[in-house]
Every structure is written in C-alpha cells, then in structure tokens.
Tab-separated table of C-alpha atoms in Angstrom:
chain	number	residue	atom	x	y	z
H	1	MET	CA	-49.290	-14.945	-25.414
H	2	ARG	CA	-48.205	-11.290	-25.231
H	3	ILE	CA	-44.955	-9.983	-26.741
H	4	ILE	CA	-43.599	-6.673	-25.392
H	5	VAL	CA	-40.595	-5.124	-27.172
H	6	HIS	CA	-38.697	-2.292	-25.451
H	7	THR	CA	-36.498	-0.141	-27.656
H	8	GLY	CA	-34.976	3.329	-27.602
H	9	LYS	CA	-31.724	5.246	-27.857
H	10	GLY	CA	-28.694	3.610	-26.246
H	11	GLY	CA	-28.319	4.326	-22.538
H	12	VAL	CA	-31.927	5.271	-21.733
H	13	GLY	CA	-32.500	2.268	-19.438
H	14	LYS	CA	-34.206	-0.294	-21.717
H	15	THR	CA	-32.606	-3.245	-19.960
H	16	SER	CA	-33.654	-2.162	-16.454
H	17	ILE	CA	-37.203	-1.495	-17.662
H	18	SER	CA	-37.350	-4.854	-19.462
H	19	ALA	CA	-36.143	-6.705	-16.369
H	20	ALA	CA	-38.557	-4.775	-14.108
H	21	THR	CA	-41.477	-5.418	-16.478
H	22	ALA	CA	-40.713	-9.136	-16.667
H	23	LEU	CA	-40.372	-9.382	-12.880
H	24	ARG	CA	-43.709	-7.603	-12.351
H	25	CYS	CA	-45.441	-9.955	-14.833
H	26	ALA	CA	-43.905	-13.016	-13.146
H	27	GLU	CA	-44.968	-11.858	-9.678
H	28	MET	CA	-48.505	-11.340	-10.997
H	29	GLY	CA	-48.587	-15.064	-11.772
H	30	LEU	CA	-47.763	-14.872	-15.493
H	31	LYS	CA	-45.181	-17.302	-16.793
H	32	THR	CA	-42.670	-14.850	-18.279
H	33	ILE	CA	-39.440	-14.941	-20.270
H	34	VAL	CA	-37.257	-11.889	-20.920
H	35	ILE	CA	-34.684	-12.037	-23.726
H	36	SER	CA	-31.937	-9.579	-24.654
H	37	THR	CA	-31.212	-9.020	-28.367
H	38	ASP	CA	-28.562	-6.351	-27.709
H	39	THR	CA	-25.031	-7.530	-28.524
H	40	ALA	CA	-23.796	-5.578	-25.460
H	41	HIS	CA	-25.761	-7.764	-23.045
H	42	SER	CA	-26.453	-6.356	-19.569
H	43	LEU	CA	-29.662	-8.205	-18.722
H	44	GLY	CA	-27.818	-10.619	-16.438
H	45	ASP	CA	-26.220	-7.683	-14.630
H	46	SER	CA	-29.627	-6.065	-14.104
H	47	LEU	CA	-31.109	-9.280	-12.718
H	48	GLU	CA	-27.834	-10.086	-10.903
H	49	LYS	CA	-27.817	-13.604	-12.327
H	50	GLU	CA	-25.741	-15.598	-14.806
H	51	ILE	CA	-27.632	-15.938	-18.106
H	52	GLY	CA	-26.650	-17.833	-21.261
H	53	PRO	CA	-27.758	-18.335	-24.883
H	54	GLU	CA	-30.495	-20.754	-23.776
H	55	PRO	CA	-33.311	-19.764	-21.358
H	56	VAL	CA	-32.552	-20.073	-17.638
H	57	GLN	CA	-35.138	-20.019	-14.848
H	58	LEU	CA	-34.161	-17.368	-12.297
H	59	TYR	CA	-37.180	-17.007	-10.025
H	60	PRO	CA	-40.708	-18.479	-9.852
H	61	ASN	CA	-42.454	-17.794	-13.200
H	62	LEU	CA	-39.399	-15.926	-14.574
H	63	TRP	CA	-36.920	-17.098	-17.221
H	64	ALA	CA	-34.209	-15.039	-18.945
H	65	GLN	CA	-31.943	-15.415	-21.960
H	66	GLU	CA	-29.174	-13.377	-23.597
H	67	VAL	CA	-29.404	-14.323	-27.272
H	68	ASP	CA	-26.036	-15.196	-28.814
H	69	ALA	CA	-26.148	-14.573	-32.558
H	70	ARG	CA	-23.443	-17.127	-33.448
H	71	TYR	CA	-25.036	-19.822	-31.322
H	72	SER	CA	-28.444	-19.097	-32.852
H	73	MET	CA	-27.146	-19.012	-36.425
H	74	ASP	CA	-25.528	-22.399	-35.994
H	75	LYS	CA	-28.791	-23.736	-34.580
H	76	TYR	CA	-31.051	-22.405	-37.352
H	77	TRP	CA	-28.739	-21.879	-40.346
H	78	GLY	CA	-26.110	-24.524	-39.695
H	79	LEU	CA	-26.863	-27.108	-42.388
H	80	PHE	CA	-26.724	-24.693	-45.327
H	81	GLN	CA	-23.832	-22.693	-43.876
H	82	ARG	CA	-21.718	-25.812	-43.288
H	83	TYR	CA	-22.165	-26.778	-46.921
H	84	MET	CA	-21.114	-23.330	-48.125
H	85	VAL	CA	-18.123	-23.214	-45.756
H	86	ALA	CA	-16.947	-26.545	-47.109
H	87	LEU	CA	-17.384	-25.288	-50.678
H	88	PHE	CA	-15.342	-22.120	-50.090
H	89	SER	CA	-12.720	-23.990	-48.084
H	90	ARG	CA	-12.090	-26.361	-50.999
H	91	GLN	CA	-11.288	-23.301	-53.095
H	92	GLY	CA	-8.488	-22.333	-50.716
H	93	VAL	CA	-10.426	-19.808	-48.610
H	94	GLU	CA	-9.546	-19.907	-44.910
H	95	ASP	CA	-12.231	-21.581	-42.792
H	96	VAL	CA	-12.728	-18.503	-40.593
H	97	VAL	CA	-13.184	-16.210	-43.606
H	98	ALA	CA	-15.478	-18.726	-45.292
H	99	GLU	CA	-17.701	-18.810	-42.223
H	100	GLU	CA	-17.970	-15.011	-42.232
H	101	VAL	CA	-18.926	-14.666	-45.909
H	102	THR	CA	-21.565	-17.389	-45.839
H	103	ILE	CA	-23.875	-15.468	-43.496
H	104	LEU	CA	-26.459	-13.537	-45.480
H	105	PRO	CA	-26.585	-9.811	-44.684
H	106	GLY	CA	-28.789	-9.194	-41.658
H	107	LEU	CA	-29.382	-12.837	-40.791
H	108	GLU	CA	-27.011	-12.721	-37.832
H	109	GLU	CA	-29.362	-10.173	-36.244
H	110	GLY	CA	-32.326	-12.135	-37.586
H	111	ALA	CA	-31.438	-15.047	-35.335
H	112	HIS	CA	-33.085	-13.079	-32.527
H	113	LEU	CA	-36.414	-13.209	-34.348
H	114	LEU	CA	-36.242	-16.985	-34.656
H	115	TRP	CA	-36.373	-17.376	-30.876
H	116	ILE	CA	-39.575	-15.332	-30.786
H	117	ASN	CA	-41.135	-17.751	-33.273
H	118	LYS	CA	-39.994	-20.712	-31.174
H	119	TYR	CA	-41.593	-19.431	-27.959
H	120	VAL	CA	-44.867	-18.551	-29.675
H	121	ASN	CA	-45.080	-21.999	-31.302
H	122	GLU	CA	-44.306	-23.838	-28.069
H	123	ASN	CA	-46.830	-21.696	-26.153
H	124	GLU	CA	-45.127	-22.333	-22.811
H	125	PHE	CA	-45.073	-18.688	-21.696
H	126	ASP	CA	-47.762	-16.097	-21.083
H	127	VAL	CA	-45.471	-13.109	-21.698
H	128	LEU	CA	-42.302	-12.583	-23.759
H	129	VAL	CA	-40.417	-9.369	-22.940
H	130	VAL	CA	-37.744	-8.326	-25.457
H	131	ASP	CA	-34.881	-6.068	-24.350
H	132	ALA	CA	-34.069	-4.829	-27.849
H	133	ALA	CA	-30.916	-3.222	-29.219
H	134	PRO	CA	-30.686	0.582	-29.668
H	135	THR	CA	-33.170	2.029	-32.147
H	136	ALA	CA	-31.144	1.866	-35.383
H	137	GLU	CA	-30.391	-1.844	-34.951
H	138	THR	CA	-33.951	-2.568	-33.843
H	139	LEU	CA	-35.351	-0.940	-36.989
H	140	ARG	CA	-33.003	-3.025	-39.135
H	141	LEU	CA	-34.115	-6.102	-37.207
H	142	LEU	CA	-37.835	-5.384	-37.585
H	143	SER	CA	-37.493	-4.634	-41.315
H	144	LEU	CA	-35.448	-7.815	-41.827
H	145	PRO	CA	-38.376	-10.093	-42.819
H	146	ASP	CA	-39.209	-7.755	-45.717
H	147	VAL	CA	-35.594	-7.400	-46.832
H	148	THR	CA	-34.714	-11.088	-46.633
H	149	ARG	CA	-37.886	-12.205	-48.353
H	150	TRP	CA	-37.097	-9.862	-51.245
H	151	TRP	CA	-33.527	-11.201	-51.350
H	152	PHE	CA	-34.692	-14.810	-51.426
H	153	GLU	CA	-37.458	-14.400	-54.002
H	154	ARG	CA	-35.652	-11.997	-56.370
H	155	ILE	CA	-32.087	-13.294	-56.210
H	156	LEU	CA	-32.006	-16.956	-55.228
H	157	THR	CA	-35.097	-17.855	-57.260
H	158	LEU	CA	-34.273	-15.623	-60.218
H	159	THR	CA	-33.997	-18.795	-62.258
H	160	ARG	CA	-35.985	-21.992	-61.819
H	161	GLY	CA	-33.466	-23.514	-59.448
H	162	VAL	CA	-31.331	-21.694	-56.923
H	163	SER	CA	-28.478	-23.958	-57.895
H	164	LYS	CA	-28.304	-22.146	-61.253
H	165	VAL	CA	-27.407	-18.976	-59.385
H	166	ILE	CA	-24.512	-20.685	-57.593
H	167	ARG	CA	-23.252	-22.644	-60.615
H	168	PRO	CA	-21.533	-19.688	-62.345
H	169	PHE	CA	-19.393	-19.210	-59.251
H	170	THR	CA	-18.258	-22.817	-59.335
H	171	LYS	CA	-17.338	-22.391	-63.017
H	172	LEU	CA	-15.261	-19.342	-62.175
H	173	MET	CA	-13.484	-21.467	-59.605
H	174	ARG	CA	-12.957	-24.139	-62.325
H	175	ARG	CA	-14.572	-26.764	-60.199
H	176	ASN	CA	-17.629	-28.940	-60.749
H	177	ASP	CA	-18.791	-29.044	-57.146
H	178	SER	CA	-22.236	-30.393	-56.483
H	179	MET	CA	-24.923	-27.985	-55.322
H	180	PRO	CA	-26.474	-28.137	-51.855
H	181	ASP	CA	-28.863	-31.049	-51.414
H	182	ASP	CA	-32.602	-30.603	-50.901
H	183	ASP	CA	-32.298	-30.604	-47.112
H	184	ALA	CA	-29.973	-27.589	-47.179
H	185	TRP	CA	-32.223	-25.607	-49.506
H	186	ASN	CA	-35.289	-26.621	-47.498
H	187	GLN	CA	-33.594	-25.124	-44.457
H	188	VAL	CA	-33.133	-21.862	-46.359
H	189	GLN	CA	-36.817	-21.824	-47.326
H	190	SER	CA	-37.857	-22.672	-43.769
H	191	LEU	CA	-35.710	-19.856	-42.404
H	192	PHE	CA	-37.354	-17.234	-44.590
H	193	ASP	CA	-40.822	-18.625	-43.914
H	194	THR	CA	-40.096	-18.313	-40.195
H	195	LEU	CA	-39.046	-14.672	-40.597
H	196	ASP	CA	-42.321	-14.021	-42.396
H	197	ARG	CA	-44.270	-15.598	-39.525
H	198	VAL	CA	-42.431	-13.470	-36.973
H	199	ARG	CA	-43.297	-10.358	-38.970
H	200	LYS	CA	-46.979	-11.297	-38.738
H	201	LEU	CA	-46.679	-11.931	-34.999
H	202	LEU	CA	-44.998	-8.601	-34.302
H	203	THR	CA	-47.477	-6.620	-36.419
H	204	ASP	CA	-50.497	-8.166	-34.665
H	205	PRO	CA	-51.490	-5.522	-32.062
H	206	GLU	CA	-53.509	-8.078	-30.085
H	207	MET	CA	-50.331	-10.095	-29.505
H	208	SER	CA	-47.426	-7.630	-29.723
H	209	SER	CA	-46.630	-4.134	-28.476
H	210	ILE	CA	-43.603	-1.958	-29.115
H	211	ARG	CA	-42.811	0.364	-26.186
H	212	LEU	CA	-40.438	3.283	-26.631
H	213	VAL	CA	-38.113	4.130	-23.761
H	214	VAL	CA	-36.945	7.754	-23.519
H	215	ASN	CA	-35.174	10.095	-21.140
H	216	PRO	CA	-36.553	13.641	-20.842
H	217	GLU	CA	-33.864	15.023	-23.179
H	218	LYS	CA	-34.647	16.753	-26.487
H	219	MET	CA	-32.087	14.753	-28.517
H	220	VAL	CA	-33.394	11.442	-27.183
H	221	ILE	CA	-37.013	12.428	-27.859
H	222	LYS	CA	-36.203	13.472	-31.450
H	223	GLU	CA	-34.588	10.117	-32.232
H	224	THR	CA	-37.502	8.308	-30.623
H	225	GLN	CA	-39.913	10.282	-32.823
H	226	ARG	CA	-38.119	9.009	-35.909
H	227	THR	CA	-38.293	5.479	-34.552
H	228	TYR	CA	-42.024	5.829	-33.950
H	229	THR	CA	-42.623	7.092	-37.489
H	230	TYR	CA	-40.685	4.206	-39.034
H	231	LEU	CA	-42.452	1.668	-36.817
H	232	ASN	CA	-45.748	3.015	-38.183
H	233	LEU	CA	-44.352	2.727	-41.692
H	234	TYR	CA	-43.618	-0.980	-41.165
H	235	GLY	CA	-46.955	-1.606	-39.429
H	236	TYR	CA	-45.696	-2.239	-35.887
H	237	ALA	CA	-48.031	-1.090	-33.108
H	238	THR	CA	-46.570	1.176	-30.421
H	239	ASP	CA	-48.754	1.273	-27.311
H	240	ALA	CA	-46.773	3.335	-24.752
H	241	ILE	CA	-43.924	5.755	-24.081
H	242	LEU	CA	-41.845	5.017	-20.980
H	243	CYS	CA	-40.025	8.110	-19.715
H	244	ASN	CA	-37.141	7.112	-17.465
H	245	ARG	CA	-34.809	8.976	-15.076
H	246	ILE	CA	-36.937	11.996	-14.214
H	247	ILE	CA	-35.453	14.036	-11.374
H	248	PRO	CA	-38.029	13.750	-8.539
H	249	PRO	CA	-39.644	16.867	-7.002
H	250	GLU	CA	-38.106	16.184	-3.588
H	251	VAL	CA	-34.633	16.925	-5.010
H	252	THR	CA	-34.194	20.589	-3.994
H	253	ASP	CA	-30.460	21.055	-4.501
H	254	PRO	CA	-29.985	24.285	-6.563
H	255	TYR	CA	-27.559	22.395	-8.816
H	256	PHE	CA	-30.549	20.511	-10.299
H	257	THR	CA	-32.937	23.485	-10.651
H	258	MET	CA	-32.257	24.212	-14.340
H	259	TRP	CA	-32.026	20.508	-15.162
H	260	LYS	CA	-35.433	19.865	-13.587
H	261	ALA	CA	-36.974	22.791	-15.500
H	262	ASN	CA	-35.556	21.479	-18.798
H	263	GLN	CA	-36.896	18.015	-18.040
H	264	GLN	CA	-40.409	19.352	-17.427
H	265	GLU	CA	-40.315	21.241	-20.744
H	266	ASN	CA	-39.200	18.077	-22.522
H	267	ILE	CA	-41.899	15.973	-20.854
H	268	ALA	CA	-44.452	18.462	-22.218
H	269	PHE	CA	-42.796	18.076	-25.643
H	270	ILE	CA	-43.299	14.292	-25.430
H	271	GLY	CA	-47.052	15.000	-25.321
H	272	GLU	CA	-46.733	17.077	-28.501
H	273	ALA	CA	-44.611	14.454	-30.241
H	274	PHE	CA	-46.606	11.314	-29.452
H	275	GLY	CA	-50.181	12.524	-29.138
H	276	GLU	CA	-52.522	10.169	-27.289
H	277	LEU	CA	-49.959	7.446	-26.566
H	278	PRO	CA	-49.908	6.656	-22.828
H	279	LEU	CA	-46.899	8.126	-21.038
H	280	MET	CA	-45.469	6.268	-18.047
H	281	LYS	CA	-42.831	7.850	-15.841
H	282	ALA	CA	-40.023	6.554	-13.663
H	283	PRO	CA	-37.766	8.693	-11.459
H	284	LEU	CA	-34.005	8.959	-11.398
H	285	PHE	CA	-33.182	6.733	-8.425
H	286	GLY	CA	-30.394	7.548	-6.015
H	287	HIS	CA	-28.917	4.075	-6.538
H	288	GLU	CA	-28.202	1.618	-9.348
H	289	VAL	CA	-31.241	-0.255	-10.631
H	290	GLY	CA	-30.118	-3.847	-10.205
H	291	GLY	CA	-31.447	-6.780	-8.198
H	292	LEU	CA	-34.993	-7.679	-7.237
H	293	ASP	CA	-35.713	-4.863	-4.794
H	294	ALA	CA	-34.586	-2.081	-7.146
H	295	LEU	CA	-36.424	-3.641	-10.095
H	296	ARG	CA	-39.619	-3.841	-8.021
H	297	GLN	CA	-39.237	-0.137	-7.223
H	298	LEU	CA	-38.903	0.683	-10.921
H	299	ALA	CA	-41.922	-1.458	-11.838
H	300	GLU	CA	-44.014	0.193	-9.123
H	301	ALA	CA	-43.109	3.672	-10.397
H	302	LEU	CA	-43.970	2.768	-14.001
H	303	TYR	CA	-47.063	0.618	-13.627
H	304	GLY	CA	-48.529	1.172	-10.163
H	305	ASP	CA	-51.080	-1.624	-9.695
H	306	SER	CA	-51.639	-2.209	-13.425
H	307	ASN	CA	-50.607	-5.280	-15.415
H	308	PRO	CA	-47.722	-4.455	-17.825
H	309	ALA	CA	-48.792	-7.273	-20.140
H	310	GLN	CA	-52.085	-5.574	-21.017
H	311	LYS	CA	-52.383	-3.593	-24.246
H	312	MET	CA	-52.153	0.072	-23.315
H	313	PHE	CA	-53.262	1.807	-26.514
H	314	ASP	CA	-55.535	0.741	-29.345
H	315	GLY	CA	-54.825	2.409	-32.661
H	316	LYS	CA	-52.132	4.642	-34.146
H	317	THR	CA	-51.535	8.335	-33.646
H	318	HIS	CA	-50.507	8.514	-37.322
H	319	GLN	CA	-49.595	6.225	-40.194
H	320	ILE	CA	-48.159	6.471	-43.697
H	321	GLU	CA	-49.747	4.819	-46.737
H	322	SER	CA	-48.254	4.504	-50.221
H	323	THR	CA	-50.255	5.546	-53.315
H	324	PRO	CA	-50.262	3.931	-56.799
H	325	ASP	CA	-48.494	6.951	-58.347
H	326	GLY	CA	-45.433	6.573	-56.107
H	327	GLY	CA	-46.513	9.139	-53.532
H	328	PHE	CA	-47.540	8.797	-49.890
H	329	VAL	CA	-50.426	9.829	-47.660
H	330	LEU	CA	-49.891	10.733	-44.012
H	331	VAL	CA	-53.035	9.826	-42.054
H	332	VAL	CA	-53.545	11.544	-38.687
H	333	PRO	CA	-56.691	10.695	-36.668
H	334	LEU	CA	-57.993	13.850	-34.941
H	335	PRO	CA	-61.188	12.960	-33.069
H	336	PHE	CA	-63.227	15.927	-31.811
H	337	ALA	CA	-61.147	18.456	-33.815
H	338	ASN	CA	-62.721	21.199	-35.952
H	339	LYS	CA	-61.409	22.028	-39.405
H	340	GLN	CA	-61.311	25.735	-38.517
H	341	ASP	CA	-58.862	25.012	-35.681
H	342	LEU	CA	-56.253	23.273	-37.859
H	343	ASP	CA	-52.915	24.784	-38.915
H	344	LEU	CA	-50.110	22.988	-40.733
H	345	TYR	CA	-46.405	23.894	-40.909
H	346	ARG	CA	-43.796	21.889	-42.725
H	347	SER	CA	-39.993	21.826	-42.827
H	348	ARG	CA	-38.087	19.269	-44.880
H	349	ASP	CA	-38.068	16.525	-42.275
H	350	GLU	CA	-40.800	17.612	-39.850
H	351	LEU	CA	-44.464	18.439	-39.847
H	352	THR	CA	-46.010	20.600	-37.122
H	353	LEU	CA	-49.763	20.378	-36.711
H	354	ARG	CA	-51.706	22.796	-34.525
H	355	VAL	CA	-55.190	21.902	-33.323
H	356	GLY	CA	-56.524	24.836	-31.331
H	357	PRO	CA	-54.102	25.408	-28.450
H	358	TYR	CA	-52.430	22.013	-28.906
H	359	ARG	CA	-49.522	21.058	-31.138
H	360	ARG	CA	-48.299	17.802	-32.698
H	361	ASN	CA	-44.778	17.450	-34.026
H	362	ILE	CA	-44.327	14.575	-36.518
H	363	VAL	CA	-40.903	13.578	-37.825
H	364	LEU	CA	-41.116	12.507	-41.476
H	365	PRO	CA	-39.287	9.467	-42.863
H	366	TYR	CA	-36.520	10.021	-45.396
H	367	ALA	CA	-38.759	8.940	-48.308
H	368	LEU	CA	-40.948	12.043	-47.777
H	369	TRP	CA	-38.225	14.664	-47.380
H	370	ASP	CA	-38.087	15.711	-51.038
H	371	LEU	CA	-41.805	15.364	-51.742
H	372	GLU	CA	-44.253	18.274	-51.798
H	373	ILE	CA	-47.591	18.436	-49.979
H	374	GLY	CA	-50.051	18.043	-52.844
H	375	ASP	CA	-53.284	18.054	-50.887
H	376	ALA	CA	-54.568	18.049	-47.305
H	377	ARG	CA	-58.126	16.991	-46.442
H	378	PHE	CA	-59.892	16.763	-43.105
H	379	GLU	CA	-62.730	14.256	-43.361
H	380	GLN	CA	-64.462	11.993	-40.837
H	381	SER	CA	-62.253	13.219	-37.967
H	382	THR	CA	-59.099	12.290	-39.899
H	383	LEU	CA	-56.508	14.515	-41.560
H	384	ARG	CA	-55.078	13.052	-44.785
H	385	ILE	CA	-51.979	14.817	-46.142
H	386	GLN	CA	-50.840	13.777	-49.617
H	387	PHE	CA	-47.135	13.923	-50.525
H	388	THR	CA	-46.283	14.006	-54.232
H	389	LYS	CA	-43.244	14.588	-56.421
H	390	ASP	CA	-42.570	18.175	-57.455
H	391	GLU	CA	-43.429	18.078	-61.164
H	392	ARG	CA	-41.508	21.305	-61.862
H	393	ALA	CA	-38.366	19.801	-60.365
H	394	SER	CA	-38.927	16.627	-62.389
H	395	GLN	CA	-39.294	18.599	-65.623
H	396	SER	CA	-36.169	20.624	-64.818
H	397	ALA	CA	-34.228	17.421	-64.208
H	398	LYS	CA	-35.346	16.100	-67.606
C-alpha cells in the first residue's frame, strides 16, 4: 500500500490536487481512497459528491471520506472518555464542559491518524491519498505520536499505576470514586500504541510520501521551506513539490505580464530552495477545478502519463541530526560538488549555500536560530555543518 500526504499553505489547492491524484490512481486500476483531515472540508465539493465521516464509494476504484474528529474520537477514545465524563459530571461539572476537558491535547487531531492505521491493517486499498490541513496543523499532527507518547509515559505512568495520578484529584473533590477499569486503561494504551505504529508507517519512505503543494509566490515558498525542514527533522520523507496555478504562456494580456515574470522568478527560487526534489507544475485554469473532467485535466498537467502512486524521489536533500552535547548537525548531500566551489552564508534563520553557479537556500528550524556554526566539513560528497552553543554567551549569562 502507498500513502501520499499532500500539505501546504492554506489556499494553494491541496484539495483539488488530492482529488485529482486519487482519481488518476483509480483510473489506472488502483483501488484508492482519499481522505480529508482538514476541519474546513472541501473534498466533497471538489469531487462534486456527498461525503461523510465513513468512506463512501464514488466511482469505480475510488472511495472518499471527510474525517470528523468528534465521530472518530468517540469511535477510538469513547470508553475512557465516557468514564471521565461521568466522573466530572458527578462533581457538578456540566456534561458539555466535561466532554471538552476529557480530550487529551492534540488527540482530537490525532483521530485522523487512527484511520490511516485502520486502512493499512485492513489492506483493502492500494493507495491512500491524504488531503491534509494547512502546514502548521499538519506539523502538529505529524509530531503528535512523539508528543503523546511522552505524555503517556512521563505523566500517566509516573507512578506504578495510572490510577495513583488520578486519585489526588478525587481526594480534592472529597469523593472516593473508583478508578477506570482495566478495559478503559487498555484502550488508552492501545490508542498510544496505534499512534506509534502510524508514525512508523508515515516515516517509511517505501510506503509513505509527503508532497508539498505551493503556488509560485515568495511567501508561500518560504513557509513551505520551513515545513520541509521540520518534516526532515521528524524523519518524514518528502518526494515531490507540486507547483499549482502557474499562469500559462498563452495568456498574453498585458495585465498579467509582471505577474508572469514574478512567477517565473519564484519557480526558479523553488529550485534553489528544494534542490533535487522533483517539481511538478499545473497551470492556472480558466475555470473552477471541480468534477471529473476538471480533475482529469489537473492530473494530466501534473503527472502526464506517469503513475502518481510511485515514489518520485529517493533520499533527502538535507537532514538534521542531534549530537550528544546538545548541538545539531545539518547534513547536506552534494554529489559531484568540489570543495573549492563551496560558499556558505548564514543569517539567524536561514542558510545560503553556493555550489559553483548554483545556490541552495535552507530555512533553519527554531532550535538552531541561536546556535553558532562550530564546524563545517565536506567529506564523501556530503557537507556536515555543526551547530553549537555560543560558549561566550553562556559564560556571560552565568
């Protein structure tokens, strides 16, 4: 099974591209399901069909689903949550408020990940296409397995039994309520185990690919760069950039002349920002992209005769590794480069790397902003840049 996740800044056309990709896969004979994890669902509008919280078959080989977080939470978290709602309600808390406070932070979004696990386990589909939320929410979603596992292991199991953590609250309430039974706690454990499994699925490049959707606008590209850097940090494999809404050459109206020139400059900047990642382009159509015919047009522009389900890039254009002393190393593969051709420029949140006449622009994650470049080595066709704490600043702070 292949999992393809489309993400990007809000409004760049992720939903249309997800629907077009799923339709192309289905028409190539692959049993395909496309799911929307964006709370502002528009997948049904793009496909011009009614879609609900459970998968619905729309066309031969094509299913679709708009994930409803509340529905999913009740399905996967219901037993434990019902116990906690009852507990809070007995203390005089309104039922509606009790339901809100018994959802662990992030788990409402995490319900989307549980569907991915379900479809992989059932193995009924060849391709799962995910129309993800805008980048900030997607990053929170993809980092959720790490965050929730930490929460469960460090907080709930701080003592030998999780019930010991809850018991002080019941004492404060001056009640001697019983703790959740084993089935409820087993559901909690199963939930976190499932999130761990999904993390492994999404970080397996043979199974999963993240694809970044952009428009040829500098602000959009900059945000997408940050997303790409953080995806590398979490170990998720990005295998393509999909550039949407490019004004086609046949548009000759003078009104669009400057806009077209700016777009071409920004498309060149995409090459600097994302290195060897494949870049696929789709034009700005003169009509709304909705319904089968329009989606086929979009798929044709993006993929031509190729299969969207195939892995499009093997490897990473850069990655960040942590070091035992609390620092980081930025690793940039540079095959066929010569050491004499390398130049490095750094601002607080960006790194610009020149290799001969070519340039790479890498946005740094927040954790590296206040670190100094301690060392840079070019060995075995790979540049390794070490980021360390500024000892002088540390001494001054002391």
